[in-house]
C-alpha cells in the first residue's frame, strides 16, 4: 500500500509542537485504519533553525515514535525553504504529501477529505479557508490587496489558499523541478498543471506561541511573491515612459505655439520640451532594459519548459 507523508515546518514552536504532532498522528492513524494508506505513513518535521526547544521535542518524538522524522536546518532559512526540503524528503517514499503549518491554524481535520479527492484521481487538492474572521482587519485587507494586485498583474493564484494542500508524488516531483531560489510556492503550484480541486475549512487562531510572520517578514514575503512571479512592474515603467514621451510631444506643440504667439518667456519652451521628452525617453529606455532583465530572470530560473502528464503508445 502507499504512504502518506505530512510535512511540518517549525520555527520556534516549542509551545505547541508536541500537541500538533499528536493530532496529526491521530489523523494518519485513522487513514491507515481505513486502509487508505500504508501503516508506515509518517510526518517529516523541518526545524527551520529554531532557537528554543523545538529540536529537542522533535528528537524526543522520534524516539517514541519512528513515524516522526526530523530535519534540522543549520540556521533559519525561511518557511518556504523548510517546506521544499520537507517535500523533497517526503516524495522519496510517499505517494501523497501534505504540507501544513505547525500551529495547525489550517484545520487538519479536512485531510481525510483531501485524501478522498486524491483517491478519486486528483493530483493537487488545495486547502482553501472560507473565513478570515480570525485575522486582524489589517491582515485581512492587506492580503486582499495583495491577491488583487497579483491577479491584476496576471499571476494565477488560488485565493485564500496558503501552503496547506495535498499533492501527489508526481505533482511534488514536478514542483521540485522548479529550481528557483526566490521561492513563493503557492504561486508556482497552479503552473504545474495536473488535475486539481479545493476543499474548504475554517482557519483558527493560533493556540499558543506567536506568529513567526511579523509585518516586516510579511511585506518582504509579498514583495518576493510579486517580483518572482511577474515582470509586469517593469512593463509598467515602459508604458509610463511612452506615455510621458507622448505628453512631451504635446508639451512641444503647446510651448512652440506659446512661443510663436509671444506668450512665453525666452528659454521656457526649450526647457519644457527637453524635460518632458528626455524624461520620457529615459523612462522608456529603463523599461526596455528592464524587459531584458526580466527575460534573464525567467531564463535563470530554469523552470521546466513543459511537464508531460501521460504518454500513450510509443516505444517504451
Ligand atoms: N516558519 C518557519 N520558518 C520561519 C517562519 C515560520 O518554518 O522563518 C513556520 C512556522 O513554524 C509555522 C509556519 O511556518 O509552522 C507558519 O508560520 P506562522 O504560523 O507564524 O505564520 P502565520 O500563520 O502567522 O502567517
Ligand atoms: Mg500560523
PDB file of C-alpha atoms in Angstrom, residues 109-232:
ATOM      1  CA  UNK A 109      -9.500  17.588  10.088  1.00  0.00           C
ATOM      2  CA  UNK A 110     -10.018  18.129   6.361  1.00  0.00           C
ATOM      3  CA  UNK A 111      -7.020  15.962   5.443  1.00  0.00           C
ATOM      4  CA  UNK A 112      -9.297  12.874   5.036  1.00  0.00           C
ATOM      5  CA  UNK A 113     -11.419  14.921   2.632  1.00  0.00           C
ATOM      6  CA  UNK A 114      -8.266  15.790   0.679  1.00  0.00           C
ATOM      7  CA  UNK A 115      -7.357  12.117   0.620  1.00  0.00           C
ATOM      8  CA  UNK A 116     -10.792  11.248  -0.801  1.00  0.00           C
ATOM      9  CA  UNK A 117     -10.102  13.626  -3.678  1.00  0.00           C
ATOM     10  CA  UNK A 118      -6.642  12.148  -4.126  1.00  0.00           C
ATOM     11  CA  UNK A 119      -8.101   8.645  -4.273  1.00  0.00           C
ATOM     12  CA  UNK A 120     -10.617   9.954  -6.817  1.00  0.00           C
ATOM     13  CA  UNK A 121      -7.661  10.882  -9.009  1.00  0.00           C
ATOM     14  CA  UNK A 122      -6.812  14.490  -8.200  1.00  0.00           C
ATOM     15  CA  UNK A 123      -3.128  15.411  -8.126  1.00  0.00           C
ATOM     16  CA  UNK A 124      -3.440  18.656  -6.224  1.00  0.00           C
ATOM     17  CA  UNK A 125      -6.054  19.360  -3.561  1.00  0.00           C
ATOM     18  CA  UNK A 126      -5.926  22.960  -2.349  1.00  0.00           C
ATOM     19  CA  UNK A 127      -6.919  23.740   1.205  1.00  0.00           C
ATOM     20  CA  UNK A 128      -8.925  26.949   0.986  1.00  0.00           C
ATOM     21  CA  UNK A 129     -10.003  28.909   4.049  1.00  0.00           C
ATOM     22  CA  UNK A 130     -13.556  30.151   3.910  1.00  0.00           C
ATOM     23  CA  UNK A 131     -13.260  32.677   6.708  1.00  0.00           C
ATOM     24  CA  UNK A 132     -10.931  35.439   7.651  1.00  0.00           C
ATOM     25  CA  UNK A 133     -12.564  36.435  10.930  1.00  0.00           C
ATOM     26  CA  UNK A 134      -9.605  35.120  12.909  1.00  0.00           C
ATOM     27  CA  UNK A 135      -7.336  37.640  11.172  1.00  0.00           C
ATOM     28  CA  UNK A 136      -6.908  41.240  12.158  1.00  0.00           C
ATOM     29  CA  UNK A 137      -8.556  43.864   9.954  1.00  0.00           C
ATOM     30  CA  UNK A 138      -5.114  44.804   8.694  1.00  0.00           C
ATOM     31  CA  UNK A 139      -4.054  41.266   7.734  1.00  0.00           C
ATOM     32  CA  UNK A 140      -7.385  40.618   6.033  1.00  0.00           C
ATOM     33  CA  UNK A 141      -7.258  43.704   3.893  1.00  0.00           C
ATOM     34  CA  UNK A 142      -3.563  43.630   3.142  1.00  0.00           C
ATOM     35  CA  UNK A 143      -3.955  40.024   1.964  1.00  0.00           C
ATOM     36  CA  UNK A 144      -6.900  41.006  -0.215  1.00  0.00           C
ATOM     37  CA  UNK A 145      -4.942  43.883  -1.734  1.00  0.00           C
ATOM     38  CA  UNK A 146      -2.001  41.581  -2.383  1.00  0.00           C
ATOM     39  CA  UNK A 147      -4.077  38.908  -4.145  1.00  0.00           C
ATOM     40  CA  UNK A 148      -5.919  41.536  -6.190  1.00  0.00           C
ATOM     41  CA  UNK A 149      -2.626  43.117  -7.258  1.00  0.00           C
ATOM     42  CA  UNK A 150      -1.188  39.781  -8.294  1.00  0.00           C
ATOM     43  CA  UNK A 151      -4.335  38.881 -10.215  1.00  0.00           C
ATOM     44  CA  UNK A 152      -4.153  42.276 -11.931  1.00  0.00           C
ATOM     45  CA  UNK A 153      -0.555  41.531 -12.905  1.00  0.00           C
ATOM     46  CA  UNK A 154      -1.668  38.289 -14.467  1.00  0.00           C
ATOM     47  CA  UNK A 155      -0.476  35.846 -11.820  1.00  0.00           C
ATOM     48  CA  UNK A 156      -2.819  32.915 -11.390  1.00  0.00           C
ATOM     49  CA  UNK A 157      -3.241  32.069  -7.757  1.00  0.00           C
ATOM     50  CA  UNK A 158      -5.848  30.267  -5.708  1.00  0.00           C
ATOM     51  CA  UNK A 159      -7.494  32.844  -3.453  1.00  0.00           C
ATOM     52  CA  UNK A 160      -7.331  32.223   0.275  1.00  0.00           C
ATOM     53  CA  UNK A 161      -5.019  29.278  -0.182  1.00  0.00           C
ATOM     54  CA  UNK A 162      -1.700  29.308   1.630  1.00  0.00           C
ATOM     55  CA  UNK A 163       0.584  26.332   1.988  1.00  0.00           C
ATOM     56  CA  UNK A 164      -1.872  23.693   3.144  1.00  0.00           C
ATOM     57  CA  UNK A 165      -2.642  21.213   0.378  1.00  0.00           C
ATOM     58  CA  UNK A 166      -2.318  17.619  -0.708  1.00  0.00           C
ATOM     59  CA  UNK A 167      -0.010  16.836  -3.600  1.00  0.00           C
ATOM     60  CA  UNK A 168       0.520  13.565  -5.432  1.00  0.00           C
ATOM     61  CA  UNK A 169       4.002  12.201  -5.900  1.00  0.00           C
ATOM     62  CA  UNK A 170       4.225  13.372  -9.484  1.00  0.00           C
ATOM     63  CA  UNK A 171       2.978  16.854  -8.598  1.00  0.00           C
ATOM     64  CA  UNK A 172       5.658  17.204  -5.906  1.00  0.00           C
ATOM     65  CA  UNK A 173       8.311  15.876  -8.271  1.00  0.00           C
ATOM     66  CA  UNK A 174       7.296  18.470 -10.830  1.00  0.00           C
ATOM     67  CA  UNK A 175       7.412  21.215  -8.208  1.00  0.00           C
ATOM     68  CA  UNK A 176      10.949  20.159  -7.326  1.00  0.00           C
ATOM     69  CA  UNK A 177      11.927  20.699 -10.960  1.00  0.00           C
ATOM     70  CA  UNK A 178      11.374  24.425 -10.400  1.00  0.00           C
ATOM     71  CA  UNK A 179      14.841  25.208  -9.066  1.00  0.00           C
ATOM     72  CA  UNK A 180      14.391  28.929  -8.459  1.00  0.00           C
ATOM     73  CA  UNK A 181      15.926  30.415  -5.360  1.00  0.00           C
ATOM     74  CA  UNK A 182      13.268  33.088  -4.866  1.00  0.00           C
ATOM     75  CA  UNK A 183      10.538  30.850  -3.679  1.00  0.00           C
ATOM     76  CA  UNK A 184       6.864  31.607  -3.499  1.00  0.00           C
ATOM     77  CA  UNK A 185       5.479  28.104  -3.581  1.00  0.00           C
ATOM     78  CA  UNK A 186       1.771  28.914  -3.676  1.00  0.00           C
ATOM     79  CA  UNK A 187       2.298  30.964  -6.836  1.00  0.00           C
ATOM     80  CA  UNK A 188       4.092  28.139  -8.611  1.00  0.00           C
ATOM     81  CA  UNK A 189       1.604  25.331  -7.849  1.00  0.00           C
ATOM     82  CA  UNK A 190      -1.037  26.452 -10.390  1.00  0.00           C
ATOM     83  CA  UNK A 191       1.726  26.459 -13.053  1.00  0.00           C
ATOM     84  CA  UNK A 192       2.337  22.753 -12.546  1.00  0.00           C
ATOM     85  CA  UNK A 193      -0.859  21.718 -14.270  1.00  0.00           C
ATOM     86  CA  UNK A 194      -2.455  18.354 -13.390  1.00  0.00           C
ATOM     87  CA  UNK A 195      -5.991  17.941 -12.178  1.00  0.00           C
ATOM     88  CA  UNK A 196      -6.816  19.853  -9.039  1.00  0.00           C
ATOM     89  CA  UNK A 197      -9.677  20.667  -6.721  1.00  0.00           C
ATOM     90  CA  UNK A 198     -10.327  22.524  -3.472  1.00  0.00           C
ATOM     91  CA  UNK A 199     -11.525  21.622  -0.027  1.00  0.00           C
ATOM     92  CA  UNK A 200     -12.739  24.316   2.356  1.00  0.00           C
ATOM     93  CA  UNK A 201     -12.001  24.815   6.040  1.00  0.00           C
ATOM     94  CA  UNK A 202     -12.202  27.409   8.763  1.00  0.00           C
ATOM     95  CA  UNK A 203      -8.860  28.838   9.774  1.00  0.00           C
ATOM     96  CA  UNK A 204      -8.441  29.032  13.526  1.00  0.00           C
ATOM     97  CA  UNK A 205      -6.452  31.405  15.684  1.00  0.00           C
ATOM     98  CA  UNK A 206      -3.069  30.264  16.951  1.00  0.00           C
ATOM     99  CA  UNK A 207      -3.493  28.306  20.183  1.00  0.00           C
ATOM    100  CA  UNK A 208      -0.025  29.060  21.516  1.00  0.00           C
ATOM    101  CA  UNK A 209       3.153  30.863  20.596  1.00  0.00           C
ATOM    102  CA  UNK A 210       3.480  33.945  18.437  1.00  0.00           C
ATOM    103  CA  UNK A 211       3.135  34.388  14.677  1.00  0.00           C
ATOM    104  CA  UNK A 212       6.521  33.976  13.037  1.00  0.00           C
ATOM    105  CA  UNK A 213       5.408  36.371  10.342  1.00  0.00           C
ATOM    106  CA  UNK A 214       5.661  39.869  11.762  1.00  0.00           C
ATOM    107  CA  UNK A 215       4.740  42.739   9.449  1.00  0.00           C
ATOM    108  CA  UNK A 216       8.276  43.150   8.108  1.00  0.00           C
ATOM    109  CA  UNK A 217       8.527  39.496   7.098  1.00  0.00           C
ATOM    110  CA  UNK A 218       5.002  39.602   5.639  1.00  0.00           C
ATOM    111  CA  UNK A 219       5.853  42.559   3.425  1.00  0.00           C
ATOM    112  CA  UNK A 220       9.095  41.012   2.252  1.00  0.00           C
ATOM    113  CA  UNK A 221       7.251  37.734   1.528  1.00  0.00           C
ATOM    114  CA  UNK A 222       4.609  39.569  -0.502  1.00  0.00           C
ATOM    115  CA  UNK A 223       7.290  41.504  -2.367  1.00  0.00           C
ATOM    116  CA  UNK A 224       9.120  38.239  -3.060  1.00  0.00           C
ATOM    117  CA  UNK A 225       5.928  36.777  -4.490  1.00  0.00           C
ATOM    118  CA  UNK A 226       5.244  39.763  -6.649  1.00  0.00           C
ATOM    119  CA  UNK A 227       8.727  40.159  -8.081  1.00  0.00           C
ATOM    120  CA  UNK A 228       9.387  36.462  -8.552  1.00  0.00           C
ATOM    121  CA  UNK A 229       6.123  35.785 -10.361  1.00  0.00           C
ATOM    122  CA  UNK A 230       5.677  38.825 -12.523  1.00  0.00           C
ATOM    123  CA  UNK A 231       7.713  41.252 -14.610  1.00  0.00           C
ATOM    124  CA  UNK A 232       4.640  43.433 -15.022  1.00  0.00           C
TER     125      UNK A 232
END
